[in-house]
CSV table of C-alpha atoms in Angstrom, one decimal:
chain,number,residue,atom,x,y,z
J,527,MET,CA,0.0,0.0,0.0
J,528,PRO,CA,1.2,3.5,-0.7
J,529,GLY,CA,2.5,5.4,2.3
J,530,PRO,CA,1.4,8.9,3.5
J,531,LYS,CA,1.8,11.8,1.1
J,532,PRO,CA,4.8,14.1,1.8
J,533,ALA,CA,3.9,17.4,3.5
J,534,ALA,CA,5.8,20.5,4.5
J,535,THR,CA,3.9,22.4,7.3
J,536,ARG,CA,5.2,25.6,8.8
J,537,LEU,CA,8.5,25.2,7.1
J,538,GLU,CA,10.3,28.5,7.9
J,539,ILE,CA,13.5,30.3,8.8
J,540,PHE,CA,13.3,30.6,12.5
J,541,SER,CA,16.8,31.9,13.3
J,542,VAL,CA,19.6,33.8,11.5
J,543,ASP,CA,23.1,34.6,12.5
J,544,ILE,CA,26.1,36.1,10.6
J,545,ASP,CA,27.0,32.8,9.1
J,546,SER,CA,24.1,30.4,9.7
J,547,VAL,CA,20.3,29.9,9.5
J,548,GLN,CA,18.1,27.6,11.4
J,549,VAL,CA,15.3,26.0,9.4
J,550,THR,CA,12.4,24.5,11.3
J,551,TRP,CA,9.1,22.7,10.4
J,552,ALA,CA,6.0,21.4,12.1
J,553,ALA,CA,5.8,18.5,9.5
J,554,LEU,CA,8.2,17.4,6.8
J,555,GLY,CA,8.3,14.2,4.9
J,556,PRO,CA,8.4,11.3,5.2
J,557,GLY,CA,11.3,10.7,3.0
J,558,PRO,CA,14.8,12.0,2.0
J,559,VAL,CA,15.2,15.7,2.0
J,560,SER,CA,18.1,18.1,1.1
J,561,ILE,CA,18.3,21.7,2.3
J,562,THR,CA,20.7,24.0,0.6
J,563,ALA,CA,21.8,27.6,1.1
J,564,ALA,CA,24.8,29.2,-0.8
J,565,ASP,CA,27.4,26.4,-0.8
J,566,THR,CA,26.0,24.6,2.3
J,567,ARG,CA,23.9,21.5,1.8
J,568,VAL,CA,22.4,19.3,4.5
J,569,GLU,CA,20.9,15.8,3.8
J,570,LEU,CA,18.3,14.3,6.1
J,571,THR,CA,15.5,11.8,6.2
J,572,ALA,CA,12.3,13.5,7.4
J,573,ASP,CA,9.9,11.3,9.4
J,574,GLY,CA,6.8,13.3,8.8
J,575,GLY,CA,6.9,15.2,12.1
J,576,PRO,CA,8.6,18.4,13.4
J,577,GLY,CA,12.3,19.1,13.3
J,578,ALA,CA,15.0,21.6,12.8
J,579,VAL,CA,18.4,21.9,11.1
J,580,VAL,CA,21.2,24.5,11.1
J,581,LEU,CA,23.0,25.5,7.9
J,582,ASP,CA,26.3,27.1,8.6
J,583,LYS,CA,29.4,28.5,6.8
J,584,LEU,CA,27.1,31.0,5.0
J,585,PRO,CA,28.2,34.5,3.9
J,586,PRO,CA,27.4,37.3,6.3
J,587,GLY,CA,24.9,40.1,5.6
J,588,ARG,CA,23.5,38.4,2.5
J,589,ALA,CA,20.1,37.7,1.2
J,590,LEU,CA,20.0,33.9,0.5
J,591,GLU,CA,17.6,31.5,-1.1
J,592,VAL,CA,17.1,28.3,1.0
J,593,VAL,CA,16.0,25.4,-1.2
J,594,VAL,CA,14.3,22.3,0.3
J,595,ARG,CA,14.1,19.4,-2.1
J,596,GLY,CA,13.4,15.7,-2.0
J,597,GLU,CA,10.8,12.9,-1.9
J,598,GLY,CA,9.8,14.2,1.5
J,599,VAL,CA,8.5,17.5,0.1
J,600,ARG,CA,5.1,17.7,-1.5
J,601,GLY,CA,5.8,18.8,-5.1
J,602,GLY,CA,9.4,18.0,-4.7
J,603,GLU,CA,10.6,21.5,-3.8
J,604,ARG,CA,10.1,24.5,-1.5
J,605,ARG,CA,12.0,27.8,-1.6
J,606,LEU,CA,12.5,30.1,1.4
J,607,THR,CA,14.5,33.4,1.7
J,608,ALA,CA,16.7,34.4,4.5
J,609,THR,CA,19.1,37.3,5.2
J,610,THR,CA,22.1,36.6,7.4
J,611,LEU,CA,23.1,39.2,10.0
J,612,SER,CA,25.9,41.7,9.3
J,613,PRO,CA,28.5,41.3,12.1
J,614,PRO,CA,29.0,44.1,14.6
J,615,PRO,CA,32.3,45.9,14.4
J,616,GLY,CA,35.5,44.2,15.5
J,617,ASP,CA,36.4,40.6,16.3
J,618,GLU,CA,34.3,38.2,18.3
J,619,VAL,CA,35.6,38.2,21.9
J,620,ALA,CA,33.0,36.2,24.0
J,621,ARG,CA,29.9,34.1,23.9
J,622,PHE,CA,27.2,33.4,26.6
J,623,ALA,CA,23.7,32.1,26.5
J,624,THR,CA,20.4,32.4,28.5
J,625,ILE,CA,17.4,30.2,29.1
J,626,SER,CA,14.3,31.1,31.1
J,627,ASP,CA,10.9,29.8,32.3
J,628,ILE,CA,11.8,26.2,32.8
J,629,HIS,CA,8.9,25.7,35.2
J,630,THR,CA,10.1,22.4,36.6
J,631,GLY,CA,7.2,20.5,38.1
J,632,GLU,CA,4.7,21.7,35.6
J,633,GLU,CA,2.6,18.6,34.5
J,634,GLY,CA,0.5,20.0,31.7
J,635,PHE,CA,0.4,23.0,29.4
J,636,GLY,CA,-2.4,25.4,28.5
J,637,TYR,CA,-5.0,27.3,30.4
J,638,PHE,CA,-6.5,24.2,31.8
J,639,HIS,CA,-3.2,22.2,31.7
J,640,GLY,CA,-4.8,19.9,29.2
J,641,ILE,CA,-1.8,19.3,26.9
J,642,LYS,CA,0.1,16.5,28.7
J,643,GLU,CA,2.5,13.7,28.1
J,644,ARG,CA,2.7,10.1,29.3
J,645,ASP,CA,3.8,9.5,32.8
J,646,ASP,CA,6.6,7.2,31.7
J,647,VAL,CA,8.7,9.8,29.9
J,648,GLU,CA,11.1,12.3,31.4
J,649,PRO,CA,9.1,15.5,32.3
J,650,TYR,CA,9.2,18.0,29.5
J,651,PRO,CA,10.5,20.9,31.6
J,652,THR,CA,13.7,19.2,32.7
J,653,ARG,CA,14.0,17.4,29.3
J,654,SER,CA,13.8,20.7,27.4
J,655,ALA,CA,16.3,22.5,29.7
J,656,ALA,CA,18.8,19.6,29.5
J,657,ALA,CA,18.6,19.6,25.7
J,658,ALA,CA,19.0,23.4,25.6
J,659,VAL,CA,22.1,23.2,27.8
J,660,ASP,CA,23.7,20.6,25.6
J,661,GLU,CA,23.0,22.7,22.4
J,662,LEU,CA,24.2,26.0,23.8
J,663,THR,CA,27.3,24.4,25.2
J,664,ALA,CA,28.1,22.9,21.8
J,665,TRP,CA,27.4,26.3,20.2
J,666,GLY,CA,30.3,27.7,22.3
J,667,ALA,CA,28.7,29.5,25.2
J,668,GLU,CA,31.2,30.4,28.0
J,669,LEU,CA,28.4,31.2,30.6
J,670,LEU,CA,24.8,30.4,31.0
J,671,VAL,CA,22.3,32.8,32.7
J,672,VAL,CA,19.0,31.3,33.9
J,673,LYS,CA,16.5,34.1,34.0
J,674,GLY,CA,13.9,32.9,36.5
J,675,ASP,CA,10.8,30.7,36.9
J,676,ILE,CA,13.2,27.8,37.3
J,677,THR,CA,10.5,25.9,39.2
J,678,ASN,CA,6.7,26.0,39.0
J,679,LYS,CA,5.9,26.2,42.7
J,680,GLY,CA,9.3,26.4,44.4
J,681,VAL,CA,8.8,23.0,46.2
J,682,GLU,CA,11.7,20.9,47.2
J,683,THR,CA,11.1,18.1,44.6
J,684,GLU,CA,11.1,20.7,41.8
J,685,TRP,CA,14.4,22.2,42.9
J,686,ALA,CA,15.9,18.8,43.2
J,687,ALA,CA,15.0,17.9,39.6
J,688,VAL,CA,16.3,21.1,38.1
J,689,ALA,CA,19.4,21.1,40.3
J,690,ASP,CA,20.5,17.9,38.6
J,691,VAL,CA,20.2,19.6,35.2
J,692,LEU,CA,22.0,22.8,36.0
J,693,GLY,CA,24.6,21.1,38.2
J,694,ALA,CA,25.6,18.9,35.3
J,695,ALA,CA,26.3,21.8,32.9
J,696,ALA,CA,29.8,21.9,31.5
J,697,LEU,CA,30.0,25.6,31.8
J,698,PRO,CA,29.5,28.3,34.6
J,699,VAL,CA,25.9,28.9,35.4
J,700,THR,CA,24.3,31.9,37.1
J,701,ALA,CA,20.7,31.9,38.1
J,702,VAL,CA,18.2,34.5,39.3
J,703,ALA,CA,14.7,33.8,40.6
J,704,GLY,CA,11.3,34.4,38.9
J,705,ASN,CA,7.9,35.0,40.4
J,706,HIS,CA,7.1,31.3,40.4
J,707,ASP,CA,10.2,30.6,42.5
J,708,VAL,CA,9.0,33.0,45.3
J,709,LYS,CA,5.4,32.0,45.6
J,710,HIS,CA,3.7,31.3,48.9
J,711,THR,CA,4.1,27.6,48.0
J,712,SER,CA,7.9,27.8,48.0
J,713,GLU,CA,9.7,25.4,50.3
J,714,LEU,CA,13.2,26.6,49.4
J,715,ASP,CA,14.6,29.8,48.1
J,716,LEU,CA,16.9,30.1,45.1
J,717,ALA,CA,20.1,29.6,47.1
J,718,GLY,CA,18.7,26.7,49.1
J,719,GLY,CA,17.2,25.0,46.0
J,720,LEU,CA,20.5,25.1,44.1
J,721,THR,CA,22.9,24.5,47.0
J,722,GLY,CA,25.7,22.1,46.2
J,723,THR,CA,25.3,22.4,42.4
J,724,GLY,CA,28.0,25.0,41.7
J,725,VAL,CA,25.5,27.4,40.3
J,726,THR,CA,26.0,31.0,41.2
J,727,THR,CA,22.7,32.4,42.6
J,728,VAL,CA,21.8,36.1,42.5
J,729,GLU,CA,19.8,38.0,45.1
J,730,GLY,CA,19.9,41.7,44.4
J,731,THR,CA,22.5,42.2,41.6
J,732,GLY,CA,25.3,40.0,40.3
J,733,ILE,CA,28.1,40.7,37.9
J,734,HIS,CA,30.0,38.5,35.5
J,735,ASP,CA,32.7,40.1,33.4
J,736,LEU,CA,33.4,38.8,29.9
J,737,PRO,CA,35.8,40.3,27.4
J,738,GLY,CA,34.1,43.2,25.8
J,739,ALA,CA,31.0,43.2,28.0
J,740,ARG,CA,29.7,43.1,31.6
J,741,VAL,CA,26.8,40.9,32.3
J,742,VAL,CA,24.6,42.3,35.2
J,743,VAL,CA,22.0,40.0,36.6
J,744,VAL,CA,19.2,41.7,38.5
J,745,ASP,CA,16.7,40.1,40.8
J,746,SER,CA,13.3,41.6,39.9
J,747,THR,CA,11.2,39.5,42.3
J,748,MET,CA,9.4,40.1,45.6
J,749,PRO,CA,8.0,37.2,47.8
J,750,ASP,CA,4.6,36.0,46.5
J,751,VAL,CA,4.2,39.0,44.1
J,752,HIS,CA,3.6,38.4,40.4
J,753,ARG,CA,4.7,41.7,39.1
J,754,GLY,CA,8.4,42.7,38.9
J,755,HIS,CA,10.2,45.4,40.9
J,756,VAL,CA,13.8,46.7,40.4
J,757,HIS,CA,13.7,50.0,42.2
J,758,ALA,CA,15.8,48.8,45.1
J,759,HIS,CA,18.5,47.5,42.8
J,760,MET,CA,18.8,50.5,40.5
J,761,PRO,CA,21.7,52.2,42.3
J,762,ALA,CA,23.8,49.0,42.2
J,763,ALA,CA,23.0,48.3,38.5
J,764,HIS,CA,23.7,52.0,37.6
J,765,ALA,CA,27.2,51.7,39.3
J,766,ALA,CA,28.0,48.4,37.6
J,767,LEU,CA,27.0,49.8,34.2
J,768,ALA,CA,28.9,53.1,34.7
J,769,GLU,CA,32.1,51.2,35.6
J,770,ALA,CA,31.8,49.1,32.5
J,771,ALA,CA,31.4,52.2,30.4
J,772,ALA,CA,34.5,53.8,32.0
J,773,GLU,CA,36.4,50.7,30.9
J,774,GLY,CA,35.1,51.0,27.4
J,775,ARG,CA,32.8,48.0,27.6
J,776,GLY,CA,29.2,47.5,26.8
J,777,ALA,CA,26.8,45.7,29.1
J,778,VAL,CA,23.9,43.2,29.2
J,779,ILE,CA,21.3,43.3,31.9
J,780,ALA,CA,19.5,39.9,32.5
J,781,LEU,CA,16.4,39.8,34.6
J,782,HIS,CA,13.1,37.8,34.8
J,783,HIS,CA,10.4,40.4,34.4
J,784,GLN,CA,10.0,42.4,31.2
J,785,LEU,CA,9.9,46.2,31.2
J,786,GLY,CA,6.5,47.8,31.2
J,787,VAL,CA,7.0,49.7,27.9
J,788,ARG,CA,5.1,49.6,24.6
J,789,GLY,CA,5.8,46.4,22.8
J,790,LEU,CA,7.2,44.6,25.7
J,791,GLY,CA,4.6,45.2,28.5
J,792,VAL,CA,1.4,44.6,26.6
J,793,GLY,CA,-0.9,41.9,28.0
J,794,TRP,CA,-0.4,39.2,30.5
J,795,PRO,CA,1.7,38.5,32.6
J,796,PRO,CA,2.5,41.9,34.2
J,797,GLY,CA,6.1,42.9,34.3
J,798,LEU,CA,7.6,46.1,35.7
J,799,ARG,CA,5.3,49.0,36.1
J,800,ARG,CA,5.6,51.7,33.4
J,801,ARG,CA,7.0,54.5,35.5
J,802,GLU,CA,9.6,52.2,37.1
J,803,SER,CA,10.5,51.0,33.7
J,804,ARG,CA,11.0,54.5,32.4
J,805,ASP,CA,13.2,55.4,35.4
J,806,PHE,CA,15.2,52.2,34.9
J,807,LEU,CA,15.7,52.8,31.2
J,808,ALA,CA,16.8,56.4,31.9
J,809,ALA,CA,19.3,55.3,34.5
J,810,ILE,CA,20.7,52.7,32.2
J,811,ALA,CA,21.1,55.1,29.3
J,812,ALA,CA,22.8,57.6,31.5
J,813,ALA,CA,25.2,55.0,32.9
J,814,ASN,CA,26.1,53.1,29.8
J,815,PRO,CA,24.2,53.7,26.5
J,816,HIS,CA,25.8,50.5,25.1
J,817,THR,CA,23.4,48.2,27.0
J,818,LEU,CA,21.1,45.4,26.0
J,819,ILE,CA,18.4,44.2,28.4
J,820,THR,CA,17.1,40.6,28.1
J,821,SER,CA,14.2,39.2,30.1
J,822,GLY,CA,11.8,36.3,30.2
J,823,HIS,CA,8.4,36.0,32.0
J,824,THR,CA,6.1,36.5,29.0
J,825,HIS,CA,7.1,33.4,27.1
J,826,ARG,CA,7.1,35.6,24.0
J,827,HIS,CA,9.7,37.3,21.7
J,828,ARG,CA,9.6,41.0,21.5
J,829,ARG,CA,12.1,43.9,21.0
J,830,HIS,CA,12.0,47.5,22.0
J,831,GLU,CA,14.3,50.4,21.4
J,832,ALA,CA,14.5,53.1,24.1
J,833,GLY,CA,16.9,55.7,22.9
J,834,PRO,CA,20.3,54.0,22.8
J,835,VAL,CA,19.2,51.0,24.9
J,836,THR,CA,17.6,47.8,23.4
J,837,ALA,CA,15.3,45.7,25.5
J,838,THR,CA,14.3,42.2,24.4
J,839,THR,CA,12.1,39.4,25.8
J,840,VAL,CA,12.9,35.8,25.0
J,841,GLY,CA,10.5,32.8,25.1
J,842,SER,CA,10.4,29.8,27.4
J,843,VAL,CA,12.7,26.8,26.9
J,844,LYS,CA,9.8,24.3,27.5
J,845,ASP,CA,6.8,25.6,25.5
J,846,TYR,CA,6.3,26.8,21.9
J,847,PRO,CA,8.6,27.5,20.2
J,848,GLY,CA,11.0,26.2,22.9
J,849,VAL,CA,14.2,28.2,22.7
J,850,TRP,CA,17.6,29.3,24.1
J,851,ALA,CA,19.3,32.6,23.3
J,852,GLY,CA,22.9,33.1,22.4
J,853,TYR,CA,24.8,36.3,22.8
J,854,VAL,CA,28.0,37.0,20.9
J,855,VAL,CA,30.1,39.9,22.1
J,856,HIS,CA,32.3,41.8,19.6
J,857,GLU,CA,34.9,44.5,20.1
J,858,GLY,CA,32.3,47.0,18.9
J,859,GLY,CA,28.9,45.4,19.6
J,860,ILE,CA,26.8,42.4,20.3
J,861,ARG,CA,24.4,40.0,18.5
J,862,GLN,CA,21.5,38.0,19.8
J,863,VAL,CA,20.6,34.7,18.2
J,864,VAL,CA,17.5,32.7,19.4
J,865,ARG,CA,17.3,29.1,18.3
J,866,ARG,CA,14.6,26.5,18.8
J,867,VAL,CA,15.7,23.5,20.9
J,868,ALA,CA,16.1,20.9,18.1
J,869,ARG,CA,16.3,17.6,20.0
J,870,PRO,CA,13.6,15.4,18.4
J,871,ASP,CA,11.8,14.5,21.7
J,872,VAL,CA,11.8,18.1,22.7
J,873,ILE,CA,10.6,19.7,19.5
J,874,ARG,CA,7.8,17.2,19.2
J,875,TRP,CA,6.6,18.4,22.6
J,876,THR,CA,7.0,22.1,21.9
J,877,GLU,CA,5.1,21.8,18.7
J,878,ARG,CA,2.2,20.1,20.6
J,879,SER,CA,2.3,22.9,23.2
J,880,GLY,CA,1.6,25.4,20.4
J,881,ASP,CA,-1.9,24.0,20.1
J,882,THR,CA,-3.1,25.8,23.3
J,883,ALA,CA,-5.6,28.7,22.9
J,884,PHE,CA,-7.0,26.9,19.8
J,885,GLY,CA,-3.6,27.2,18.1
J,886,ALA,CA,-3.3,30.9,18.6
J,887,TYR,CA,-0.3,30.4,21.0
J,888,ARG,CA,1.9,29.4,18.1
J,889,HIS,CA,1.2,32.7,16.3
J,890,TRP,CA,1.5,34.9,19.4
J,891,THR,CA,4.7,33.8,21.0
J,892,PRO,CA,7.4,33.7,18.3
J,893,GLY,CA,7.2,37.4,17.4
J,894,ARG,CA,9.2,38.7,14.4
J,895,LEU,CA,12.5,37.3,13.3
J,896,SER,CA,14.0,40.7,13.8
J,897,ALA,CA,13.0,40.5,17.5
J,898,ARG,CA,14.7,37.2,18.0
J,899,CYS,CA,17.9,37.7,16.0
J,900,PHE,CA,19.7,41.0,15.6
J,901,ALA,CA,23.1,42.7,15.8
J,902,LEU,CA,23.9,46.0,17.7
J,903,ASP,CA,26.7,48.4,16.8
J,904,TRP,CA,28.3,49.8,20.0
J,905,SER,CA,31.3,51.4,18.3
J,906,GLY,CA,29.9,54.9,18.3
């Protein structure tokens, strides 16, 4: 009997970098497929389900045609377009990565938690986080920053599960709490939950210096409060940014809650209040205009320019589209590259999670490609 007809559903360019693109799909195949861009060609056998592939060694700052051919493509061929990023000025000097919103202990996704998996598989929050850590380590990250909502309710069993994942990472890890980690249900705080793992935990502000940039991690939580607050930490953050500027370095601020500004603060869940966000942005711009802010919390991808400062939100590692973010520091700038976690058992789950809200979730969360992947020039 003839097999199922090949299909190509939501075949798209999800991520671009200066020399690579990530192609993803909700369904492709079944059958052999080749994906080509410039002089790079990847051969695979699609199984009819979701997947992802990275094409590298591409020319920077170029509009490219990505051609998908094979028996696993209905009609035999699909063509996509992608433009690689132009690199910031100067040589690359450092790499680090972030993940957020692991929500270890979550047992089902969606408003009524109706999207579930079998009980006999590794839970999707820890499975997704572990796969992301493997991928970003292979990508070359020298530091991982975990931006909150590490657990779902802050209970001891949740901390134990995620401690195993983060403690096994083969690179330094810094973590800050999210609102889910400080709920009234919490049995352990951040430091207690990750004790003995080697993970650096941040209460207040924490600093990690890399060549070319200072990473400032800010705790935006208050016990059992959903909304974010940073007012108490603004003086310390301001001083850390000003010191980096005096040394001729840019800075990255990593926190859990998004700023309450147009484009980032629209809709649920609430982040920082608008006035506090404006004050925070003004203080940052005055201290070091070469600053990028990266947050989580919303599970969505958005980008906002506030004068010289860029603020971005990055989605969750464990639900659609299921991502990690890489940051590459150059002598004269920085670039952000967000990639979907590609491990087959993870991307199959994250595709399923996009069905929530009658499928609207998969359209709401990814945002624009330019919000996920971009380069900033800090040479001025």
